[in-house]
DNA sequence: CATGAATGAGCATTCATTCAT
DNA sequence: CATGAATGAATGCTCATTCAT
């Protein structure tokens, strides 16, 4: 009908995956269109055909990974009832997703600090519209309403939880043998203590 | 006689400062030697005269900021007695330093994920030898010995504290009006809860 | 299907020819990619598109000239029967080829002493695998077997014959009016005397 | 008094020697003033003080080596009586000098094809004013006058003898174990045959 | 739809030379 | 006499983008 065909979408997805691999392995600066095309087994021109430019390709990477993350975490989070449970599930699921999608997250970690808009200003839009961020803040506020959590600033706690997960990624990035399940357990205990009411 | 002259050191420092400004403002990728030289009011060749190459300039940035950070935080940390006090001082001092050296920290945040060695592997060496990291882990272990802190994995807690500070920097980077003093207060409470024994 | 297309090869040949002209006229050091591209009527980037780098372009020059030389000299040499005849034909044909391909040989004369490998050591590999060298030594050994030639060291004689031709090129390089046919005649007499048995 | 002082001359000689070493070892293109100065243990500026520029330094190298060569070969040649003897002595002495001054000759071999005047034309002036060249041609003509030598073109023979010596240098350059004395013996026999009358 | 070819701006680096001290 | 500092032009190269086929 209208819009991109199924084939077209599959082709785009293929380039997104190749780009993710190259960025994860060789870094943002080294990820030229030539290398990405080579990994995909085609020539540079093809990428320009499917994407308006390198910017759109990068944008698509972010979008795809965000979508994928939300689809992975969303249902698991919905199954939890209390805020404490949700916090637990969120941390465990985040690190579980990380374990299953190493390249994707390594790539995002390279892309975020390097994306700039036309004016040269850093682009934070996507970072803060990302699914995780919103889900965390919501569950924190809910826990505060039910009295499970103490009276902290939800924005700070949200950023800190998100940063804690990024910290795990950083560690895992250069210590691939890191036990992410155990790491998740430590984070759960840490943030349950950090959020619990004074009693 | 011995080593570089005072003038030479001052000149290097000047280029380091210009490079920090350009990287903080325009990002790692856009920080060409030409732009850095332009900011310093000279030509590219002069940088090559004072540094063996761009790599050495970047290295010097990291070194200078680390040294500066250590000199700022070290004495304040030494003045604290209990582990809890030290943790408090560490977090407050870190964000205070951040407030006073915005460009430096924004620059480091750009440099770290983008530095690669000759093999294309990311360079983490400095990041983990950095003063903050070591100081945190030490005070955590001390708190566990004295019974002030509960029995968590010091490595995970260290990474999380460091990441929490990085998270503050990220927020502040695109919300320059953020109240870092209040933010520090929130982090202190957060991590005191996170580290405190169960009793 | 397999390998470079005909068009690609023709384009490479075109740049090789331009490079030969620039090197022959302006010397090795002055033969920058910019000048070579300008002579070809394009920009530097195009050369980088067709060759992996300046090194490969220089390599191709050597290869092309060697191939051309072999195709010129080979059949003429094969038509000769006795070793003396072959020596005669070799010298005459070499200077005849020189006369017809001035730029090529002037370029090679610039390239050889200036080519270095990555370690900074001079590259002799090609020079001694070159067609002329092998052909000479073979015919000299044949003449010694048949008794036409006396008992000299074939390696020294080979180098000397090759150097004699290089000497002719040197003379001709700055005296373009030099009569190369007469010169060839002198060289033939010279080396027939030099190689002839004592009797 | 007038002209350069003794100290001045010694200083120039020192830089000439360093330049010879660097050029011989690393090649013409890699022999920057910085490297030459580093080898001399001083800074680039000093060379500019003693020489009007890199050109004058290169000129001085050529001049010094030519002078040295002439002083070495001249007396030995004068001691020979017949033309044949002189030819023998010339070849033997040339290779003997080569053996004793490897760096000097390797340097000259790099300098000659790379020297250009302001117009970009190659400089042959020195090459053909060099002592060896003149000495050879003179002895060849003498041999023809006395009937020792046959009736060849002295110019061609001169160039060929000179080129034969250059060929020996080329061989020796990449085969440092080459027996130059034996090589000289071969050349002597070769050119005695080449020059001898028909009888 | 796809691509080989070309483009030109930008990059880090090297270098001979100049100059104030 | 000597030199550390600075200069700016030039070099090889990479890259995102464009375009004709």
mmCIF file of N, CA and C in Angstrom, chain A residues 44-164:
data_model
loop_
_atom_site.group_PDB
_atom_site.id
_atom_site.type_symbol
_atom_site.label_atom_id
_atom_site.label_comp_id
_atom_site.label_asym_id
_atom_site.label_seq_id
_atom_site.Cartn_x
_atom_site.Cartn_y
_atom_site.Cartn_z
ATOM 1 N N UNK A 44 28.948 1.313 -0.590
ATOM 2 C CA UNK A 44 28.477 2.486 0.138
ATOM 3 C C UNK A 44 27.188 3.066 -0.431
ATOM 4 N N UNK A 45 27.145 3.095 -1.740
ATOM 5 C CA UNK A 45 26.005 3.719 -2.400
ATOM 6 C C UNK A 45 24.671 3.167 -1.930
ATOM 7 N N UNK A 46 24.641 1.869 -1.648
ATOM 8 C CA UNK A 46 23.384 1.234 -1.255
ATOM 9 C C UNK A 46 22.840 1.836 0.035
ATOM 10 N N UNK A 47 23.709 2.143 0.950
ATOM 11 C CA UNK A 47 23.255 2.723 2.212
ATOM 12 C C UNK A 47 22.617 4.087 1.938
ATOM 13 N N UNK A 48 23.276 4.853 1.074
ATOM 14 C CA UNK A 48 22.728 6.160 0.737
ATOM 15 C C UNK A 48 21.373 6.026 0.050
ATOM 16 N N UNK A 49 21.180 4.876 -0.559
ATOM 17 C CA UNK A 49 19.902 4.678 -1.212
ATOM 18 C C UNK A 49 18.787 4.430 -0.191
ATOM 19 N N UNK A 50 19.121 3.678 0.853
ATOM 20 C CA UNK A 50 18.092 3.306 1.828
ATOM 21 C C UNK A 50 17.940 4.311 2.960
ATOM 22 N N UNK A 51 18.968 5.108 3.178
ATOM 23 C CA UNK A 51 18.915 6.120 4.229
ATOM 24 C C UNK A 51 19.276 7.468 3.627
ATOM 25 N N UNK A 52 18.702 8.498 4.187
ATOM 26 C CA UNK A 52 18.988 9.823 3.642
ATOM 27 C C UNK A 52 20.439 10.218 3.904
ATOM 28 N N UNK A 53 21.058 9.567 4.874
ATOM 29 C CA UNK A 53 22.450 9.872 5.179
ATOM 30 C C UNK A 53 22.878 9.107 6.412
ATOM 31 N N UNK A 54 24.094 9.331 6.826
ATOM 32 C CA UNK A 54 24.589 8.598 7.990
ATOM 33 C C UNK A 54 23.753 8.933 9.226
ATOM 34 N N UNK A 55 23.329 10.166 9.311
ATOM 35 C CA UNK A 55 22.529 10.586 10.460
ATOM 36 C C UNK A 55 21.274 9.736 10.618
ATOM 37 N N UNK A 56 20.605 9.518 9.512
ATOM 38 C CA UNK A 56 19.365 8.753 9.621
ATOM 39 C C UNK A 56 19.655 7.311 10.028
ATOM 40 N N UNK A 57 20.751 6.784 9.564
ATOM 41 C CA UNK A 57 21.118 5.426 9.955
ATOM 42 C C UNK A 57 21.349 5.347 11.461
ATOM 43 N N UNK A 58 22.072 6.303 11.986
ATOM 44 C CA UNK A 58 22.338 6.319 13.430
ATOM 45 C C UNK A 58 21.028 6.453 14.203
ATOM 46 N N UNK A 59 20.181 7.338 13.730
ATOM 47 C CA UNK A 59 18.878 7.556 14.346
ATOM 48 C C UNK A 59 18.102 6.236 14.398
ATOM 49 N N UNK A 60 18.159 5.501 13.298
ATOM 50 C CA UNK A 60 17.416 4.248 13.213
ATOM 51 C C UNK A 60 17.959 3.214 14.197
ATOM 52 N N UNK A 61 19.283 3.237 14.371
ATOM 53 C CA UNK A 61 19.879 2.323 15.357
ATOM 54 C C UNK A 61 19.275 2.597 16.728
ATOM 55 N N UNK A 62 19.283 3.859 17.121
ATOM 56 C CA UNK A 62 18.756 4.227 18.428
ATOM 57 C C UNK A 62 17.295 3.817 18.550
ATOM 58 N N UNK A 63 16.548 4.113 17.513
ATOM 59 C CA UNK A 63 15.117 3.792 17.528
ATOM 60 C C UNK A 63 14.883 2.286 17.658
ATOM 61 N N UNK A 64 15.598 1.512 16.845
ATOM 62 C CA UNK A 64 15.426 0.057 16.877
ATOM 63 C C UNK A 64 15.762 -0.516 18.245
ATOM 64 N N UNK A 65 16.885 -0.071 18.810
ATOM 65 C CA UNK A 65 17.279 -0.635 20.107
ATOM 66 C C UNK A 65 16.282 -0.228 21.183
ATOM 67 N N UNK A 66 15.838 1.003 21.147
ATOM 68 C CA UNK A 66 14.847 1.447 22.134
ATOM 69 C C UNK A 66 13.568 0.615 22.036
ATOM 70 N N UNK A 67 13.107 0.418 20.833
ATOM 71 C CA UNK A 67 11.898 -0.390 20.627
ATOM 72 C C UNK A 67 12.088 -1.793 21.182
ATOM 73 N N UNK A 68 13.228 -2.364 20.822
ATOM 74 C CA UNK A 68 13.535 -3.714 21.261
ATOM 75 C C UNK A 68 13.574 -3.787 22.790
ATOM 76 N N UNK A 69 14.226 -2.807 23.401
ATOM 77 C CA UNK A 69 14.325 -2.780 24.864
ATOM 78 C C UNK A 69 12.944 -2.715 25.495
ATOM 79 N N UNK A 70 12.125 -1.829 24.962
ATOM 80 C CA UNK A 70 10.789 -1.651 25.534
ATOM 81 C C UNK A 70 9.974 -2.935 25.423
ATOM 82 N N UNK A 71 10.109 -3.616 24.300
ATOM 83 C CA UNK A 71 9.369 -4.864 24.118
ATOM 84 C C UNK A 71 9.853 -5.959 25.058
ATOM 85 N N UNK A 72 11.111 -5.867 25.420
ATOM 86 C CA UNK A 72 11.664 -6.885 26.318
ATOM 87 C C UNK A 72 11.277 -6.604 27.767
ATOM 88 N N UNK A 73 11.427 -5.345 28.151
ATOM 89 C CA UNK A 73 11.230 -5.001 29.563
ATOM 90 C C UNK A 73 9.750 -4.807 29.899
ATOM 91 N N UNK A 74 9.016 -4.184 29.003
ATOM 92 C CA UNK A 74 7.621 -3.836 29.265
ATOM 93 C C UNK A 74 6.785 -4.946 29.888
ATOM 94 N N UNK A 75 6.605 -6.058 29.200
ATOM 95 C CA UNK A 75 5.744 -7.124 29.716
ATOM 96 C C UNK A 75 6.194 -7.635 31.084
ATOM 97 N N UNK A 76 7.507 -7.812 31.252
ATOM 98 C CA UNK A 76 8.015 -8.325 32.524
ATOM 99 C C UNK A 76 7.695 -7.353 33.659
ATOM 100 N N UNK A 77 7.781 -6.064 33.335
ATOM 101 C CA UNK A 77 7.507 -5.064 34.359
ATOM 102 C C UNK A 77 6.018 -5.053 34.704
ATOM 103 N N UNK A 78 5.199 -5.251 33.697
ATOM 104 C CA UNK A 78 3.751 -5.217 33.902
ATOM 105 C C UNK A 78 3.294 -6.370 34.791
ATOM 106 N N UNK A 79 4.071 -7.461 34.765
ATOM 107 C CA UNK A 79 3.673 -8.635 35.544
ATOM 108 C C UNK A 79 3.916 -8.446 37.041
ATOM 109 N N UNK A 80 4.777 -7.469 37.384
ATOM 110 C CA UNK A 80 5.081 -7.239 38.800
ATOM 111 C C UNK A 80 3.988 -6.352 39.411
ATOM 112 N N UNK A 81 3.749 -6.535 40.720
ATOM 113 C CA UNK A 81 2.653 -5.783 41.345
ATOM 114 C C UNK A 81 3.148 -4.630 42.211
ATOM 115 N N UNK A 82 3.901 -4.912 43.252
ATOM 116 C CA UNK A 82 4.358 -3.823 44.118
ATOM 117 C C UNK A 82 5.471 -3.041 43.464
ATOM 118 N N UNK A 83 5.714 -1.847 43.968
ATOM 119 C CA UNK A 83 6.794 -1.004 43.443
ATOM 120 C C UNK A 83 8.145 -1.644 43.703
ATOM 121 N N UNK A 84 8.316 -2.234 44.835
ATOM 122 C CA UNK A 84 9.580 -2.906 45.161
ATOM 123 C C UNK A 84 9.833 -4.042 44.174
ATOM 124 N N UNK A 85 8.781 -4.802 43.937
ATOM 125 C CA UNK A 85 8.895 -5.875 42.952
ATOM 126 C C UNK A 85 9.279 -5.311 41.591
ATOM 127 N N UNK A 86 8.615 -4.227 41.215
ATOM 128 C CA UNK A 86 8.898 -3.635 39.910
ATOM 129 C C UNK A 86 10.346 -3.148 39.806
ATOM 130 N N UNK A 87 10.820 -2.533 40.879
ATOM 131 C CA UNK A 87 12.209 -2.074 40.885
ATOM 132 C C UNK A 87 13.150 -3.261 40.707
ATOM 133 N N UNK A 88 12.846 -4.318 41.445
ATOM 134 C CA UNK A 88 13.651 -5.538 41.343
ATOM 135 C C UNK A 88 13.634 -6.076 39.913
ATOM 136 N N UNK A 89 12.437 -6.223 39.386
ATOM 137 C CA UNK A 89 12.300 -6.755 38.032
ATOM 138 C C UNK A 89 13.011 -5.843 37.026
ATOM 139 N N UNK A 90 12.873 -4.541 37.224
ATOM 140 C CA UNK A 90 13.473 -3.617 36.271
ATOM 141 C C UNK A 90 15.000 -3.798 36.207
ATOM 142 N N UNK A 91 15.600 -3.852 37.363
ATOM 143 C CA UNK A 91 17.062 -3.991 37.385
ATOM 144 C C UNK A 91 17.481 -5.344 36.806
ATOM 145 N N UNK A 92 16.822 -6.401 37.241
ATOM 146 C CA UNK A 92 17.197 -7.721 36.749
ATOM 147 C C UNK A 92 16.977 -7.838 35.240
ATOM 148 N N UNK A 93 15.845 -7.332 34.795
ATOM 149 C CA UNK A 93 15.539 -7.430 33.367
ATOM 150 C C UNK A 93 16.493 -6.575 32.530
ATOM 151 N N UNK A 94 16.859 -5.429 33.051
ATOM 152 C CA UNK A 94 17.782 -4.559 32.310
ATOM 153 C C UNK A 94 19.112 -5.255 32.082
ATOM 154 N N UNK A 95 19.631 -5.870 33.143
ATOM 155 C CA UNK A 95 20.910 -6.545 32.985
ATOM 156 C C UNK A 95 20.778 -7.835 32.182
ATOM 157 N N UNK A 96 19.613 -8.450 32.254
ATOM 158 C CA UNK A 96 19.384 -9.637 31.436
ATOM 159 C C UNK A 96 19.368 -9.245 29.945
ATOM 160 N N UNK A 97 18.684 -8.152 29.659
ATOM 161 C CA UNK A 97 18.660 -7.677 28.269
ATOM 162 C C UNK A 97 20.079 -7.349 27.791
ATOM 163 N N UNK A 98 20.806 -6.708 28.658
ATOM 164 C CA UNK A 98 22.194 -6.356 28.358
ATOM 165 C C UNK A 98 22.992 -7.599 27.965
ATOM 166 N N UNK A 99 22.809 -8.655 28.760
ATOM 167 C CA UNK A 99 23.541 -9.895 28.543
ATOM 168 C C UNK A 99 23.214 -10.486 27.164
ATOM 169 N N UNK A 100 21.982 -10.299 26.743
ATOM 170 C CA UNK A 100 21.522 -10.896 25.484
ATOM 171 C C UNK A 100 21.783 -10.001 24.275
ATOM 172 N N UNK A 101 22.115 -8.746 24.511
ATOM 173 C CA UNK A 101 22.305 -7.826 23.387
ATOM 174 C C UNK A 101 23.527 -6.941 23.591
ATOM 175 N N UNK A 102 24.637 -7.602 23.767
ATOM 176 C CA UNK A 102 25.883 -6.874 24.040
ATOM 177 C C UNK A 102 26.192 -5.822 22.980
ATOM 178 N N UNK A 103 26.201 -6.235 21.716
ATOM 179 C CA UNK A 103 26.575 -5.311 20.644
ATOM 180 C C UNK A 103 25.663 -4.085 20.618
ATOM 181 N N UNK A 104 24.362 -4.305 20.741
ATOM 182 C CA UNK A 104 23.425 -3.181 20.702
ATOM 183 C C UNK A 104 23.761 -2.124 21.751
ATOM 184 N N UNK A 105 24.007 -2.600 22.969
ATOM 185 C CA UNK A 105 24.229 -1.628 24.034
ATOM 186 C C UNK A 105 25.601 -0.974 23.936
ATOM 187 N N UNK A 106 26.595 -1.757 23.495
ATOM 188 C CA UNK A 106 27.917 -1.151 23.287
ATOM 189 C C UNK A 106 27.831 -0.076 22.200
ATOM 190 N N UNK A 107 27.031 -0.359 21.201
ATOM 191 C CA UNK A 107 26.875 0.620 20.122
ATOM 192 C C UNK A 107 26.197 1.891 20.633
ATOM 193 N N UNK A 108 25.112 1.725 21.359
ATOM 194 C CA UNK A 108 24.423 2.908 21.899
ATOM 195 C C UNK A 108 25.363 3.748 22.754
ATOM 196 N N UNK A 109 26.173 3.049 23.552
ATOM 197 C CA UNK A 109 27.105 3.758 24.426
ATOM 198 C C UNK A 109 28.081 4.613 23.615
ATOM 199 N N UNK A 110 28.388 4.161 22.389
ATOM 200 C CA UNK A 110 29.271 4.938 21.522
ATOM 201 C C UNK A 110 28.500 6.079 20.856
ATOM 202 N N UNK A 111 27.255 5.784 20.508
ATOM 203 C CA UNK A 111 26.505 6.769 19.740
ATOM 204 C C UNK A 111 26.101 7.970 20.587
ATOM 205 N N UNK A 112 25.599 7.711 21.785
ATOM 206 C CA UNK A 112 25.040 8.808 22.563
ATOM 207 C C UNK A 112 25.962 9.997 22.763
ATOM 208 N N UNK A 113 27.170 9.792 23.256
ATOM 209 C CA UNK A 113 27.981 10.994 23.486
ATOM 210 C C UNK A 113 28.430 11.666 22.200
ATOM 211 N N UNK A 114 28.275 10.983 21.072
ATOM 212 C CA UNK A 114 28.807 11.538 19.823
ATOM 213 C C UNK A 114 27.755 12.147 18.899
ATOM 214 N N UNK A 115 26.473 11.908 19.202
ATOM 215 C CA UNK A 115 25.458 12.497 18.342
ATOM 216 C C UNK A 115 25.350 13.997 18.585
ATOM 217 N N UNK A 116 25.303 14.744 17.530
ATOM 218 C CA UNK A 116 25.140 16.200 17.615
ATOM 219 C C UNK A 116 24.122 16.633 16.575
ATOM 220 N N UNK A 117 23.378 17.671 16.842
ATOM 221 C CA UNK A 117 22.486 18.184 15.808
ATOM 222 C C UNK A 117 23.237 19.145 14.897
ATOM 223 N N UNK A 118 22.532 19.757 13.995
ATOM 224 C CA UNK A 118 23.173 20.606 12.987
ATOM 225 C C UNK A 118 23.951 21.762 13.610
ATOM 226 N N UNK A 119 23.498 22.224 14.765
ATOM 227 C CA UNK A 119 24.175 23.349 15.423
ATOM 228 C C UNK A 119 25.413 22.924 16.201
ATOM 229 N N UNK A 120 25.633 21.624 16.287
ATOM 230 C CA UNK A 120 26.773 21.152 17.044
ATOM 231 C C UNK A 120 26.440 20.892 18.505
ATOM 232 N N UNK A 121 25.176 21.080 18.876
ATOM 233 C CA UNK A 121 24.789 20.801 20.255
ATOM 234 C C UNK A 121 24.468 19.319 20.404
ATOM 235 N N UNK A 122 24.756 18.803 21.577
ATOM 236 C CA UNK A 122 24.506 17.391 21.809
ATOM 237 C C UNK A 122 23.002 17.115 21.792
ATOM 238 N N UNK A 123 22.644 15.930 21.277
ATOM 239 C CA UNK A 123 21.238 15.563 21.210
ATOM 240 C C UNK A 123 20.876 14.706 22.413
ATOM 241 N N UNK A 124 20.057 15.233 23.299
ATOM 242 C CA UNK A 124 19.657 14.448 24.464
ATOM 243 C C UNK A 124 18.247 13.918 24.307
ATOM 244 N N UNK A 125 17.543 14.436 23.321
ATOM 245 C CA UNK A 125 16.125 14.127 23.131
ATOM 246 C C UNK A 125 15.833 12.653 23.302
ATOM 247 N N UNK A 126 16.476 11.856 22.496
ATOM 248 C CA UNK A 126 16.175 10.438 22.529
ATOM 249 C C UNK A 126 16.553 9.811 23.859
ATOM 250 N N UNK A 127 17.693 10.238 24.363
ATOM 251 C CA UNK A 127 18.185 9.622 25.586
ATOM 252 C C UNK A 127 17.140 9.712 26.685
ATOM 253 N N UNK A 128 16.443 10.825 26.725
ATOM 254 C CA UNK A 128 15.520 11.008 27.830
ATOM 255 C C UNK A 128 14.095 10.662 27.467
ATOM 256 N N UNK A 129 13.904 10.349 26.225
ATOM 257 C CA UNK A 129 12.604 9.837 25.859
ATOM 258 C C UNK A 129 12.657 8.314 25.883
ATOM 259 N N UNK A 130 13.807 7.787 26.246
ATOM 260 C CA UNK A 130 13.957 6.338 26.152
ATOM 261 C C UNK A 130 13.040 5.631 27.147
ATOM 262 N N UNK A 131 12.578 4.455 26.777
ATOM 263 C CA UNK A 131 11.585 3.714 27.565
ATOM 264 C C UNK A 131 11.999 3.501 29.021
ATOM 265 N N UNK A 132 13.230 3.102 29.252
ATOM 266 C CA UNK A 132 13.659 2.797 30.610
ATOM 267 C C UNK A 132 13.398 3.969 31.548
ATOM 268 N N UNK A 133 13.879 5.138 31.089
ATOM 269 C CA UNK A 133 13.802 6.341 31.910
ATOM 270 C C UNK A 133 12.371 6.598 32.420
ATOM 271 N N UNK A 134 11.436 6.549 31.504
ATOM 272 C CA UNK A 134 10.042 6.830 31.894
ATOM 273 C C UNK A 134 9.500 5.768 32.841
ATOM 274 N N UNK A 135 9.805 4.510 32.536
ATOM 275 C CA UNK A 135 9.301 3.414 33.373
ATOM 276 C C UNK A 135 9.814 3.544 34.809
ATOM 277 N N UNK A 136 11.114 3.879 34.937
ATOM 278 C CA UNK A 136 11.674 3.986 36.289
ATOM 279 C C UNK A 136 10.950 5.069 37.076
ATOM 280 N N UNK A 137 10.876 6.249 36.489
ATOM 281 C CA UNK A 137 10.315 7.360 37.249
ATOM 282 C C UNK A 137 8.885 7.046 37.695
ATOM 283 N N UNK A 138 8.144 6.395 36.811
ATOM 284 C CA UNK A 138 6.759 6.059 37.144
ATOM 285 C C UNK A 138 6.681 5.117 38.337
ATOM 286 N N UNK A 139 7.522 4.086 38.301
ATOM 287 C CA UNK A 139 7.437 3.114 39.405
ATOM 288 C C UNK A 139 7.937 3.723 40.707
ATOM 289 N N UNK A 140 8.870 4.636 40.610
ATOM 290 C CA UNK A 140 9.358 5.283 41.836
ATOM 291 C C UNK A 140 8.247 6.108 42.468
ATOM 292 N N UNK A 141 7.558 6.874 41.634
ATOM 293 C CA UNK A 141 6.465 7.707 42.164
ATOM 294 C C UNK A 141 5.367 6.823 42.765
ATOM 295 N N UNK A 142 5.115 5.714 42.103
ATOM 296 C CA UNK A 142 4.097 4.801 42.611
ATOM 297 C C UNK A 142 4.487 4.279 44.001
ATOM 298 N N UNK A 143 5.755 3.889 44.135
ATOM 299 C CA UNK A 143 6.227 3.379 45.430
ATOM 300 C C UNK A 143 6.124 4.435 46.524
ATOM 301 N N UNK A 144 6.365 5.678 46.123
ATOM 302 C CA UNK A 144 6.248 6.746 47.116
ATOM 303 C C UNK A 144 4.776 6.933 47.522
ATOM 304 N N UNK A 145 3.864 6.798 46.579
ATOM 305 C CA UNK A 145 2.434 6.917 46.886
ATOM 306 C C UNK A 145 1.985 5.811 47.832
ATOM 307 N N UNK A 146 2.455 4.587 47.586
ATOM 308 C CA UNK A 146 2.013 3.458 48.423
ATOM 309 C C UNK A 146 2.749 3.424 49.754
ATOM 310 N N UNK A 147 3.790 4.257 49.895
ATOM 311 C CA UNK A 147 4.516 4.250 51.156
ATOM 312 C C UNK A 147 5.638 3.220 51.197
ATOM 313 N N UNK A 148 5.790 2.459 50.108
ATOM 314 C CA UNK A 148 6.903 1.496 50.088
ATOM 315 C C UNK A 148 8.240 2.234 50.098
ATOM 316 N N UNK A 149 8.310 3.359 49.381
ATOM 317 C CA UNK A 149 9.575 4.091 49.238
ATOM 318 C C UNK A 149 9.562 5.340 50.096
ATOM 319 N N UNK A 150 10.723 5.775 50.468
ATOM 320 C CA UNK A 150 10.862 7.003 51.259
ATOM 321 C C UNK A 150 10.711 8.227 50.346
ATOM 322 N N UNK A 151 10.929 9.370 50.927
ATOM 323 C CA UNK A 151 10.655 10.611 50.206
ATOM 324 C C UNK A 151 11.903 11.225 49.563
ATOM 325 N N UNK A 152 12.363 10.584 48.489
ATOM 326 C CA UNK A 152 13.541 11.105 47.762
ATOM 327 C C UNK A 152 13.063 11.878 46.548
ATOM 328 N N UNK A 153 14.025 12.540 45.881
ATOM 329 C CA UNK A 153 13.706 13.227 44.612
ATOM 330 C C UNK A 153 13.667 12.174 43.501
ATOM 331 N N UNK A 154 12.501 11.948 42.909
ATOM 332 C CA UNK A 154 12.394 10.871 41.914
ATOM 333 C C UNK A 154 13.302 11.085 40.709
ATOM 334 N N UNK A 155 13.518 12.340 40.339
ATOM 335 C CA UNK A 155 14.374 12.602 39.174
ATOM 336 C C UNK A 155 15.797 12.129 39.452
ATOM 337 N N UNK A 156 16.320 12.494 40.618
ATOM 338 C CA UNK A 156 17.683 12.079 40.956
ATOM 339 C C UNK A 156 17.777 10.558 41.039
ATOM 340 N N UNK A 157 16.801 9.944 41.698
ATOM 341 C CA UNK A 157 16.843 8.479 41.827
ATOM 342 C C UNK A 157 16.761 7.822 40.453
ATOM 343 N N UNK A 158 15.919 8.358 39.586
ATOM 344 C CA UNK A 158 15.804 7.820 38.229
ATOM 345 C C UNK A 158 17.144 7.868 37.506
ATOM 346 N N UNK A 159 17.731 9.028 37.504
ATOM 347 C CA UNK A 159 19.024 9.167 36.830
ATOM 348 C C UNK A 159 20.051 8.223 37.434
ATOM 349 N N UNK A 160 20.022 8.081 38.751
ATOM 350 C CA UNK A 160 21.022 7.243 39.411
ATOM 351 C C UNK A 160 20.824 5.769 39.069
ATOM 352 N N UNK A 161 19.585 5.341 39.024
ATOM 353 C CA UNK A 161 19.328 3.943 38.647
ATOM 354 C C UNK A 161 19.795 3.693 37.207
ATOM 355 N N UNK A 162 19.394 4.598 36.329
ATOM 356 C CA UNK A 162 19.828 4.477 34.942
ATOM 357 C C UNK A 162 21.360 4.473 34.856
ATOM 358 N N UNK A 163 22.007 5.341 35.604
ATOM 359 C CA UNK A 163 23.465 5.414 35.580
ATOM 360 C C UNK A 163 24.089 4.164 36.161
ATOM 361 N N UNK A 164 23.453 3.590 37.136
ATOM 362 C CA UNK A 164 23.973 2.360 37.733
ATOM 363 C C UNK A 164 24.005 1.247 36.700
#
